[in-house]
Coordinates of C-alpha atoms in Angstrom, one line a residue:
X1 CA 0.0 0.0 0.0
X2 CA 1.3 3.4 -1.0
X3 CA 0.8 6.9 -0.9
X4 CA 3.0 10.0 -2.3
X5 CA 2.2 13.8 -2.2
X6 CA 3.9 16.9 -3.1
X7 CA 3.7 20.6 -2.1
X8 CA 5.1 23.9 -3.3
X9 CA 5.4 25.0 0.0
X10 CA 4.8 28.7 1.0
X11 CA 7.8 30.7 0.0
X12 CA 8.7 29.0 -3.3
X13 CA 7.1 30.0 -6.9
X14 CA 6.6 26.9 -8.3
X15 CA 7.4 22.9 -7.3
X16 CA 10.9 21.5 -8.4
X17 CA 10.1 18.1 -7.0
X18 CA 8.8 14.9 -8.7
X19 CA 7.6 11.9 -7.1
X20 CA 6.7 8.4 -8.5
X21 CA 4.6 5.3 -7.9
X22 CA 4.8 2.6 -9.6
X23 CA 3.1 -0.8 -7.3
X24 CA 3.5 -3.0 -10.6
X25 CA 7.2 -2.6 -10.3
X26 CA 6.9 -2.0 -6.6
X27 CA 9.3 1.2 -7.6
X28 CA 9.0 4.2 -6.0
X29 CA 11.1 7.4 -6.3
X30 CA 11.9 11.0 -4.8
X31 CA 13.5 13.7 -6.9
X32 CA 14.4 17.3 -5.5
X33 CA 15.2 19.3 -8.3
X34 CA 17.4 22.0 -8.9
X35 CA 18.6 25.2 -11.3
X36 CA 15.6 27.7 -10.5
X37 CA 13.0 28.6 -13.4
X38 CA 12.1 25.4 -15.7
X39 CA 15.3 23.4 -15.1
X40 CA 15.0 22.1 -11.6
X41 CA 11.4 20.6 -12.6
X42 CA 12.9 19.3 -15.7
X43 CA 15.7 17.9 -14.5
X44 CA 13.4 15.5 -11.7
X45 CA 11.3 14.8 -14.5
X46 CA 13.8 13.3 -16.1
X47 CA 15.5 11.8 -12.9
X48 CA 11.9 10.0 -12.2
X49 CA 11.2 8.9 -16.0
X50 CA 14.6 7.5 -16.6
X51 CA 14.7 5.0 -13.8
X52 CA 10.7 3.8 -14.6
X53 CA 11.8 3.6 -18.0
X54 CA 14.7 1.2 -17.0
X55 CA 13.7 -0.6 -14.1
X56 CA 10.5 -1.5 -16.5
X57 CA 12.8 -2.4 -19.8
X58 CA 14.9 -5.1 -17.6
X59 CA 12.1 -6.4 -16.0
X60 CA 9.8 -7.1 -19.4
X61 CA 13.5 -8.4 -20.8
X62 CA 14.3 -10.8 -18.5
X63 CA 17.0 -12.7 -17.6
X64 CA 18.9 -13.9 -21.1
X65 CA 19.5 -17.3 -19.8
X66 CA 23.1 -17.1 -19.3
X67 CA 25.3 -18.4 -16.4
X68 CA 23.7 -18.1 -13.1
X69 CA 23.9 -15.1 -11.4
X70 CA 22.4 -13.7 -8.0
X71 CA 19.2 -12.1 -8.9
X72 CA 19.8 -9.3 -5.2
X73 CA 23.0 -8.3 -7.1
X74 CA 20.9 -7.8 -10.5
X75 CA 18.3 -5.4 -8.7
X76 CA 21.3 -3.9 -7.4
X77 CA 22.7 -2.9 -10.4
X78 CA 20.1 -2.0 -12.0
X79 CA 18.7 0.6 -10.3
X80 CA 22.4 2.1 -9.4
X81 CA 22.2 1.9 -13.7
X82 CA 19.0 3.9 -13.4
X83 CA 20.6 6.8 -11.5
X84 CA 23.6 6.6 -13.2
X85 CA 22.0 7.1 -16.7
X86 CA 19.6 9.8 -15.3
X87 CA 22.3 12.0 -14.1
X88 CA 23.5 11.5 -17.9
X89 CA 21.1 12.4 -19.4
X90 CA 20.1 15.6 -17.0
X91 CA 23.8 16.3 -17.9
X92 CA 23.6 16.3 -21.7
X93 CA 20.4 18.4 -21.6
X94 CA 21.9 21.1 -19.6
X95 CA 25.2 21.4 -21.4
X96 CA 23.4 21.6 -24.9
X97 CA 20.4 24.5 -23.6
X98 CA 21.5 27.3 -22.2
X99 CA 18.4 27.8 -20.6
X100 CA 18.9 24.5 -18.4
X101 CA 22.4 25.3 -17.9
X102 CA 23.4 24.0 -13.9
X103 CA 20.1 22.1 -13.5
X104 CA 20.1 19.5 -10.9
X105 CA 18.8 16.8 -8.8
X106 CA 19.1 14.5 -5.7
X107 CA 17.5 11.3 -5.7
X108 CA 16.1 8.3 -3.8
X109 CA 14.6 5.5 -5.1
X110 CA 13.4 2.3 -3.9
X111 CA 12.9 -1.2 -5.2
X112 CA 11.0 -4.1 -3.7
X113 CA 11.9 -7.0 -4.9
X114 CA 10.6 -10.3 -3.8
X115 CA 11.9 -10.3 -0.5
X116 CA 14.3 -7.4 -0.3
X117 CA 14.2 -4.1 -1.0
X118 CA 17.2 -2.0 -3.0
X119 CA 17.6 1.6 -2.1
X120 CA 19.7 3.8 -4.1
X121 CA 20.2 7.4 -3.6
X122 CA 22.2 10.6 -4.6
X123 CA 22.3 13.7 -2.3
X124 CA 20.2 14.9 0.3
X125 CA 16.4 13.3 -0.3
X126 CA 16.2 10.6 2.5
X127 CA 14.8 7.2 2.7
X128 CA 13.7 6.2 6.2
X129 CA 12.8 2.6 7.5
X130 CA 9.7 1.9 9.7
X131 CA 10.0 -1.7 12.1
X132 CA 8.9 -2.5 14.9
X133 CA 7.6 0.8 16.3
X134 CA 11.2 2.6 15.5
X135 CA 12.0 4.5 12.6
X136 CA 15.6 5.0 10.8
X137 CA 17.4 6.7 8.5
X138 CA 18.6 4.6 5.9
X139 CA 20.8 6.6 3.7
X140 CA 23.3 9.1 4.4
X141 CA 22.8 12.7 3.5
X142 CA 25.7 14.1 0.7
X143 CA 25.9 17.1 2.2
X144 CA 28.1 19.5 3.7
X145 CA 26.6 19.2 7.2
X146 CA 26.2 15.8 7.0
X147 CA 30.0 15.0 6.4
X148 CA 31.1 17.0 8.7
X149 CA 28.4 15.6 11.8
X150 CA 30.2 12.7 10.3
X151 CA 33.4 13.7 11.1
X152 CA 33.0 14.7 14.5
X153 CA 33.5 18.4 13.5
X154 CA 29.9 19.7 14.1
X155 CA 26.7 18.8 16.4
X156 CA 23.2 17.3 14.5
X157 CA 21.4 20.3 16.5
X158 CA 24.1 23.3 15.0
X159 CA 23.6 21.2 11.5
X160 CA 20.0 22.0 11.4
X161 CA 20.2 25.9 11.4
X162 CA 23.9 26.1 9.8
X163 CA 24.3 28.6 6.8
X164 CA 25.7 25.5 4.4
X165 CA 23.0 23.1 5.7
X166 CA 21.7 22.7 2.0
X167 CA 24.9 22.3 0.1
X168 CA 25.5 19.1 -1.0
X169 CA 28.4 17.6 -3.2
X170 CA 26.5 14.8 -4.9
X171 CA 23.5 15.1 -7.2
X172 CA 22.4 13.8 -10.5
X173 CA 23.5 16.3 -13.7
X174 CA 26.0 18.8 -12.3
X175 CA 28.2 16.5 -14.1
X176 CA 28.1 13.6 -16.7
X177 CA 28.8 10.5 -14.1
X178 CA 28.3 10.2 -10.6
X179 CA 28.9 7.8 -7.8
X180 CA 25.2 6.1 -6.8
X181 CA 25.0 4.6 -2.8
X182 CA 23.0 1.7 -3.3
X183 CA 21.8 -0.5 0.0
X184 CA 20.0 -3.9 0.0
X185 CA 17.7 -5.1 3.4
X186 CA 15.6 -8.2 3.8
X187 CA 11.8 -7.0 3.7
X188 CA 9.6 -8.0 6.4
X189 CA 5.8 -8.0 6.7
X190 CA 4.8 -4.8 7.9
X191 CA 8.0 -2.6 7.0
X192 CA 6.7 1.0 6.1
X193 CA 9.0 3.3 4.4
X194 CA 9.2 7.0 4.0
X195 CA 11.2 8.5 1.0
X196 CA 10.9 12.6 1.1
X197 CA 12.7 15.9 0.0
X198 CA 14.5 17.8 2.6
X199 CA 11.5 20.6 2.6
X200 CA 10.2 17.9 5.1
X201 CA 13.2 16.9 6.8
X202 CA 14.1 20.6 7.3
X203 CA 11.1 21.0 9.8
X204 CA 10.1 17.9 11.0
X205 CA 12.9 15.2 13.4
X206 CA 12.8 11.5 12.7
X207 CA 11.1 11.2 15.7
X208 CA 8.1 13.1 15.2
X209 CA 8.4 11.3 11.2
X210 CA 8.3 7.8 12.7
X211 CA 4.7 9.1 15.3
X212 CA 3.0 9.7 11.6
X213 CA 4.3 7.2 9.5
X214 CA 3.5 4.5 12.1
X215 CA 0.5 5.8 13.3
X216 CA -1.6 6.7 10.4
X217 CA -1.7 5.1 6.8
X218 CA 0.3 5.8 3.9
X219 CA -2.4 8.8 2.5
X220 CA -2.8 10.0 5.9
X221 CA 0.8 10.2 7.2
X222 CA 1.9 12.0 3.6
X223 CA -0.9 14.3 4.2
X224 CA 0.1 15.3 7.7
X225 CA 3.4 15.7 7.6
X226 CA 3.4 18.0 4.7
X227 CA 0.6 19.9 6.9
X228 CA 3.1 19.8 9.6
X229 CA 6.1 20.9 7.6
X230 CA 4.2 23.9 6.2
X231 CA 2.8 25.2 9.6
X232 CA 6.6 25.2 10.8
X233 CA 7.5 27.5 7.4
X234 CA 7.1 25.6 4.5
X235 CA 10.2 26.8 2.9
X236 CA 11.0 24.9 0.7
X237 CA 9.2 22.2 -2.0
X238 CA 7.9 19.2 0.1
X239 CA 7.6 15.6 -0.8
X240 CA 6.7 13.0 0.9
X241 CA 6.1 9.1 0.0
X242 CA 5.2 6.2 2.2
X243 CA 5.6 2.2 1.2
X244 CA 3.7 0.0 3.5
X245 CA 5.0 -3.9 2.8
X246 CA 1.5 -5.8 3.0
X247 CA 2.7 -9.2 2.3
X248 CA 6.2 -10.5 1.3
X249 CA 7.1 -13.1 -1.4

């Protein structure tokens, strides 16, 4: 069961985010654009298309009967392919019109599949996991901030309100290849995930995130949170997405 909703937030013109769904892939994707004007809108557009279009490709063209190889490591690659080849493509675009010139995007996507479930990400949009009444961040922002919480040199509380809290140094298109983290976890019954832009992380704690997502379904705790994050400034675009694993395989 899923649910995804997007906002333009109160102080921004117009929504540079892009979300998908896709339950017959069980594929599901957050993109935070970038560039200002048409280009960061374009540039998650593309981010969200390319990986549908190639998650769906390898799927419908199966394996080609070759030596045996692990199908975890397949799903793996693939979607690390995905982003790859969307940050390619975001890359051409820009270089070739001026008017997209520096457009952008972070990524996270997700991929159930069968039992597991393959998340693969680029900058600062998050993935969190939902278990057993605790909720955790899965992947790790690429960020200033975040590398340098990381590194001991600054607190989590001073790298919420820091000047260079949303500079990162990894995204999809601000140059023609870039290094995908991709993660793989066993899938359990029940498992709820939350995938989001950071216009929701910016005002609402994983904490208060894990009191929605587990306490209200997928269309309810999108709806909420984004209500939340708006009442506490709405500053930026806000996404939110929520996968709730019914049954496994």
């Amino acid at each position: 069961t899923s649910c995804g909703m997007t906002d333009v937030g109160l102080k921004r013109g117009h929504n540079e985010d892009n979300f998908l769904i896709n339950e017959e892939l069980n594929l599901f994707v957050v993109a935070d654009g970038m560039g200002g004007h048409a280009g960061g809108e374009y540039a998650s557009a593309i981010c969200v298309n390319t990986i549908e279009e190639i998650v769906m490709a390898i799927e419908m063209n199966g394996s080609d009967g070759g030596e045996e190889v692990d199908p975890v490591e397949i799903a793996r690659e693939r979607l690390r392919y995905a982003l790859r080849l969307a940050g390619r493509r975001i890359f051409e675009k820009a270089s070739q019109e001026e008017e997209f010139h520096g457009m952008g995007t972070t990524a996270v996507a997700l991929l159930l599949d069968g039992t597991n479930a393959i998340v693969a990400h680029v900058g600062d949009s998050r993935l969190y996991l939902m278990r057993d009444g605790k909720i955790q961040q899965v992947t790790e922002d690429h960020s200033f901030v975040a590398r340098q919480v990381k590194e001991g040199l600054m607190s989590e509380e001073d790298a919420k309100s820091h000047r260079m809290r949303n500079v990162i140094y990894r995204s999809l298109g601000y140059q023609e290849d870039v290094e995908v983290d991709v993660q793989v976890y066993a899938v359990r019954k029940g498992d709820r995930f939350l995938l989001c832009s950071d216009g929701l992380t910016g005002h609402v704690d994983g904490d208060e995130l894990g009191e929605y997502v587990g306490g209200f379904g997928p269309q309810e705790a999108s709806r909420r949170l984004i209500e939340l994050a708006c009442e506490r400034g709405g500053d930026d675009n806000i996404t939110a997405l929520i996968a709730r694993v019914e049954a496994v395989d």
